[in-house]
Amino acid sequence: DQQVKQNSPSLSVQEGRISILNCDYTNSMFDYFLWYKKYPAEGPTFLISISSIKDKNEDGRFTVFLNKSAKHLSLHIVPSQPGDSAVYFCAASNNNNDMRFGAGTRLTVKP
Amino acid sequence: DSGVTQTPKHLITATGQRVTLRCSPRSGDLSVYWYQQSLDQGLQFLIQYYNGEERAKGNILERFSAQQFPDLHSELNLSSLELGDSALYFCASSVAPYNEQFFGPGTRLTVL
């Protein structure tokens, strides 16, 4: 079941510009959302999270926005750097801790 | 280095066989999770343990089973393997449920 969807399999941006990765979810019981970054041949690494009581969380160049009414969240990376090139997974969880991941978006940042 | 270790790194076996994947969580983490990532697929949650007890179950086949031992390491057992079971299997751990998870490097299983 696709409770968490990342509809863009890939995204390419120029170095220094903004990268916007999108994620939609269907289960209104989800109340904790996370973004993970994955390089080839490595496990995913936690990037940033947001709980449903907030609509924005910022950590350096990374900001996650949550729109609960639209069941949509997005990750903004500003400015984008070539080292940000990776696959980004959106994940959602509820108090049962049944965490669901999206299919991922491959970000390529061109120098 | 996330602090989560998984062995083996690679595993090649034949259809019908049984394999065991092993995971050691980060020191202090009580929760262990198993995920499957097939080619071009997202991470599929399989199962979660917390302090030795099964806590949540995802899309885990009946041919698959897991357990978490008193020392908190976990094993994922895959039996009657099929070609479609070829995938990357990730283990993750967290301090408690509802915390961010730290992933191991994965075990690549190839079923021939």
mmCIF file of N, CA, C and O in Angstrom, chain A residues 31-32 34 36 38 42-44 46 89 93-103, chain B residues 33 35 37 41-43 45 48 55-56 59 88 90 97-101 103-105:
data_model
loop_
_atom_site.group_PDB
_atom_site.id
_atom_site.type_symbol
_atom_site.label_atom_id
_atom_site.label_comp_id
_atom_site.label_asym_id
_atom_site.label_seq_id
_atom_site.Cartn_x
_atom_site.Cartn_y
_atom_site.Cartn_z
ATOM 1 N N ASP A 31 1.786 11.295 12.346
ATOM 2 C CA ASP A 31 2.018 12.554 13.042
ATOM 3 C C ASP A 31 3.500 12.872 13.232
ATOM 4 O O ASP A 31 3.855 13.785 13.970
ATOM 5 N N TYR A 32 4.330 12.115 12.572
ATOM 6 C CA TYR A 32 5.772 12.377 12.672
ATOM 7 C C TYR A 32 6.369 12.043 11.326
ATOM 8 O O TYR A 32 6.128 10.959 10.781
ATOM 9 N N LEU A 34 9.771 12.297 8.537
ATOM 10 C CA LEU A 34 11.227 12.363 8.497
ATOM 11 C C LEU A 34 11.707 12.331 7.054
ATOM 12 O O LEU A 34 11.027 11.807 6.168
ATOM 13 N N TYR A 36 15.174 11.082 4.938
ATOM 14 C CA TYR A 36 16.437 10.361 4.986
ATOM 15 C C TYR A 36 17.140 10.562 3.654
ATOM 16 O O TYR A 36 16.509 10.715 2.606
ATOM 17 N N LYS A 38 20.198 8.930 1.127
ATOM 18 C CA LYS A 38 20.918 7.672 0.900
ATOM 19 C C LYS A 38 21.906 7.810 -0.248
ATOM 20 O O LYS A 38 21.520 8.138 -1.374
ATOM 21 N N GLU A 42 25.342 2.590 0.703
ATOM 22 C CA GLU A 42 25.261 2.908 2.133
ATOM 23 C C GLU A 42 23.813 2.815 2.582
ATOM 24 O O GLU A 42 22.884 2.892 1.769
ATOM 25 N N GLY A 43 23.602 2.677 3.898
ATOM 26 C CA GLY A 43 22.248 2.736 4.415
ATOM 27 C C GLY A 43 21.753 4.170 4.456
ATOM 28 O O GLY A 43 22.542 5.113 4.424
ATOM 29 N N PRO A 44 20.444 4.372 4.518
ATOM 30 C CA PRO A 44 19.906 5.736 4.634
ATOM 31 C C PRO A 44 20.383 6.394 5.923
ATOM 32 O O PRO A 44 20.599 5.724 6.932
ATOM 33 N N PHE A 46 19.532 9.669 8.592
ATOM 34 C CA PHE A 46 18.518 10.630 8.996
ATOM 35 C C PHE A 46 18.972 12.047 8.672
ATOM 36 O O PHE A 46 20.123 12.420 8.902
ATOM 37 N N PHE A 89 14.572 9.909 0.816
ATOM 38 C CA PHE A 89 13.359 9.190 1.178
ATOM 39 C C PHE A 89 12.567 10.002 2.192
ATOM 40 O O PHE A 89 13.108 10.495 3.180
ATOM 41 N N SER A 93 5.279 8.355 10.267
ATOM 42 C CA SER A 93 5.052 7.416 11.359
ATOM 43 C C SER A 93 3.891 7.898 12.221
ATOM 44 O O SER A 93 3.541 9.080 12.197
ATOM 45 N N ASN A 94 3.315 6.954 12.968
ATOM 46 C CA ASN A 94 2.309 7.339 13.963
ATOM 47 C C ASN A 94 2.705 6.746 15.299
ATOM 48 O O ASN A 94 3.771 6.155 15.437
ATOM 49 N N ASN A 95 1.851 6.885 16.286
ATOM 50 C CA ASN A 95 2.275 6.454 17.624
ATOM 51 C C ASN A 95 2.374 4.945 17.750
ATOM 52 O O ASN A 95 2.791 4.439 18.773
ATOM 53 N N ASN A 96 1.973 4.214 16.725
ATOM 54 C CA ASN A 96 2.227 2.780 16.699
ATOM 55 C C ASN A 96 3.599 2.481 16.113
ATOM 56 O O ASN A 96 3.987 1.337 15.987
ATOM 57 N N ASN A 97 4.282 3.562 15.707
ATOM 58 C CA ASN A 97 5.621 3.450 15.159
ATOM 59 C C ASN A 97 5.696 2.585 13.910
ATOM 60 O O ASN A 97 6.699 1.959 13.650
ATOM 61 N N ASP A 98 4.609 2.537 13.181
ATOM 62 C CA ASP A 98 4.613 1.803 11.919
ATOM 63 C C ASP A 98 5.104 2.770 10.852
ATOM 64 O O ASP A 98 4.327 3.491 10.240
ATOM 65 N N MET A 99 6.402 2.842 10.669
ATOM 66 C CA MET A 99 6.983 3.847 9.783
ATOM 67 C C MET A 99 6.893 3.386 8.333
ATOM 68 O O MET A 99 7.250 2.257 8.004
ATOM 69 N N ARG A 100 6.430 4.292 7.476
ATOM 70 C CA ARG A 100 6.291 3.989 6.057
ATOM 71 C C ARG A 100 7.187 4.934 5.268
ATOM 72 O O ARG A 100 7.244 6.120 5.542
ATOM 73 N N PHE A 101 7.835 4.380 4.279
ATOM 74 C CA PHE A 101 8.741 5.158 3.447
ATOM 75 C C PHE A 101 8.177 5.330 2.046
ATOM 76 O O PHE A 101 7.495 4.449 1.525
ATOM 77 N N GLY A 102 8.515 6.458 1.430
ATOM 78 C CA GLY A 102 8.228 6.658 0.022
ATOM 79 C C GLY A 102 9.250 5.926 -0.830
ATOM 80 O O GLY A 102 10.202 5.329 -0.310
ATOM 81 N N ALA A 103 9.056 5.977 -2.128
ATOM 82 C CA ALA A 103 9.927 5.256 -3.059
ATOM 83 C C ALA A 103 11.252 5.971 -3.293
ATOM 84 O O ALA A 103 12.166 5.393 -3.869
ATOM 85 N N TYR B 33 14.652 -2.463 13.581
ATOM 86 C CA TYR B 33 13.708 -2.520 12.471
ATOM 87 C C TYR B 33 14.376 -3.233 11.301
ATOM 88 O O TYR B 33 15.583 -3.086 11.094
ATOM 89 N N TYR B 35 14.047 -3.686 7.016
ATOM 90 C CA TYR B 35 13.462 -3.159 5.796
ATOM 91 C C TYR B 35 13.998 -3.943 4.600
ATOM 92 O O TYR B 35 15.127 -4.430 4.614
ATOM 93 N N GLN B 37 14.624 -3.436 0.428
ATOM 94 C CA GLN B 37 14.615 -2.524 -0.708
ATOM 95 C C GLN B 37 14.923 -3.321 -1.966
ATOM 96 O O GLN B 37 16.063 -3.729 -2.198
ATOM 97 N N GLN B 41 12.812 0.167 -5.899
ATOM 98 C CA GLN B 41 11.678 0.296 -4.989
ATOM 99 C C GLN B 41 12.101 1.096 -3.770
ATOM 100 O O GLN B 41 13.272 1.219 -3.455
ATOM 101 N N GLY B 42 11.103 1.609 -3.083
ATOM 102 C CA GLY B 42 11.382 2.289 -1.826
ATOM 103 C C GLY B 42 11.659 1.269 -0.742
ATOM 104 O O GLY B 42 11.721 0.068 -0.983
ATOM 105 N N LEU B 43 11.825 1.774 0.460
ATOM 106 C CA LEU B 43 12.083 0.907 1.597
ATOM 107 C C LEU B 43 10.762 0.324 2.096
ATOM 108 O O LEU B 43 9.854 1.067 2.454
ATOM 109 N N PHE B 45 8.927 -1.600 4.959
ATOM 110 C CA PHE B 45 9.062 -1.966 6.360
ATOM 111 C C PHE B 45 8.628 -3.421 6.543
ATOM 112 O O PHE B 45 7.552 -3.827 6.099
ATOM 113 N N GLN B 48 9.409 -4.766 13.363
ATOM 114 C CA GLN B 48 10.106 -3.999 14.387
ATOM 115 C C GLN B 48 10.085 -4.749 15.707
ATOM 116 O O GLN B 48 9.074 -5.353 16.078
ATOM 117 N N ARG B 55 7.019 -5.499 18.009
ATOM 118 C CA ARG B 55 6.179 -4.334 18.286
ATOM 119 C C ARG B 55 5.303 -3.960 17.097
ATOM 120 O O ARG B 55 4.188 -3.498 17.257
ATOM 121 N N ALA B 56 5.833 -4.108 15.902
ATOM 122 C CA ALA B 56 5.043 -3.751 14.722
ATOM 123 C C ALA B 56 5.436 -4.654 13.570
ATOM 124 O O ALA B 56 6.579 -5.105 13.479
ATOM 125 N N ASN B 59 5.029 -5.417 5.843
ATOM 126 C CA ASN B 59 4.780 -6.345 4.733
ATOM 127 C C ASN B 59 5.727 -7.538 4.764
ATOM 128 O O ASN B 59 6.437 -7.812 3.804
ATOM 129 N N LEU B 88 18.096 -5.595 -1.228
ATOM 130 C CA LEU B 88 18.916 -5.098 -0.129
ATOM 131 C C LEU B 88 18.067 -5.160 1.132
ATOM 132 O O LEU B 88 16.926 -4.710 1.131
ATOM 133 N N PHE B 90 17.906 -3.904 4.937
ATOM 134 C CA PHE B 90 18.482 -2.966 5.892
ATOM 135 C C PHE B 90 17.934 -3.232 7.285
ATOM 136 O O PHE B 90 16.757 -3.528 7.466
ATOM 137 N N PRO B 97 10.919 3.475 20.304
ATOM 138 C CA PRO B 97 9.984 3.706 19.192
ATOM 139 C C PRO B 97 9.703 5.192 19.060
ATOM 140 O O PRO B 97 9.736 5.930 20.037
ATOM 141 N N TYR B 98 9.487 5.633 17.862
ATOM 142 C CA TYR B 98 9.107 7.018 17.615
ATOM 143 C C TYR B 98 10.308 7.964 17.623
ATOM 144 O O TYR B 98 10.161 9.158 17.689
ATOM 145 N N ASN B 99 11.491 7.394 17.609
ATOM 146 C CA ASN B 99 12.700 8.210 17.435
ATOM 147 C C ASN B 99 13.275 7.965 16.049
ATOM 148 O O ASN B 99 12.992 6.942 15.429
ATOM 149 N N GLU B 100 14.111 8.916 15.593
ATOM 150 C CA GLU B 100 14.729 8.693 14.286
ATOM 151 C C GLU B 100 15.586 7.436 14.325
ATOM 152 O O GLU B 100 16.183 7.094 15.348
ATOM 153 N N GLN B 101 15.609 6.769 13.177
ATOM 154 C CA GLN B 101 16.280 5.490 13.072
ATOM 155 C C GLN B 101 17.653 5.659 12.426
ATOM 156 O O GLN B 101 17.841 6.496 11.559
ATOM 157 N N PHE B 103 20.466 3.601 10.296
ATOM 158 C CA PHE B 103 20.493 2.432 9.424
ATOM 159 C C PHE B 103 21.881 1.818 9.323
ATOM 160 O O PHE B 103 22.891 2.519 9.313
ATOM 161 N N GLY B 104 21.898 0.505 9.209
ATOM 162 C CA GLY B 104 23.123 -0.199 8.894
ATOM 163 C C GLY B 104 23.409 -0.122 7.396
ATOM 164 O O GLY B 104 22.606 0.417 6.633
ATOM 165 N N PRO B 105 24.535 -0.669 6.970
ATOM 166 C CA PRO B 105 24.927 -0.580 5.563
ATOM 167 C C PRO B 105 24.154 -1.514 4.648
ATOM 168 O O PRO B 105 24.237 -1.403 3.431
#
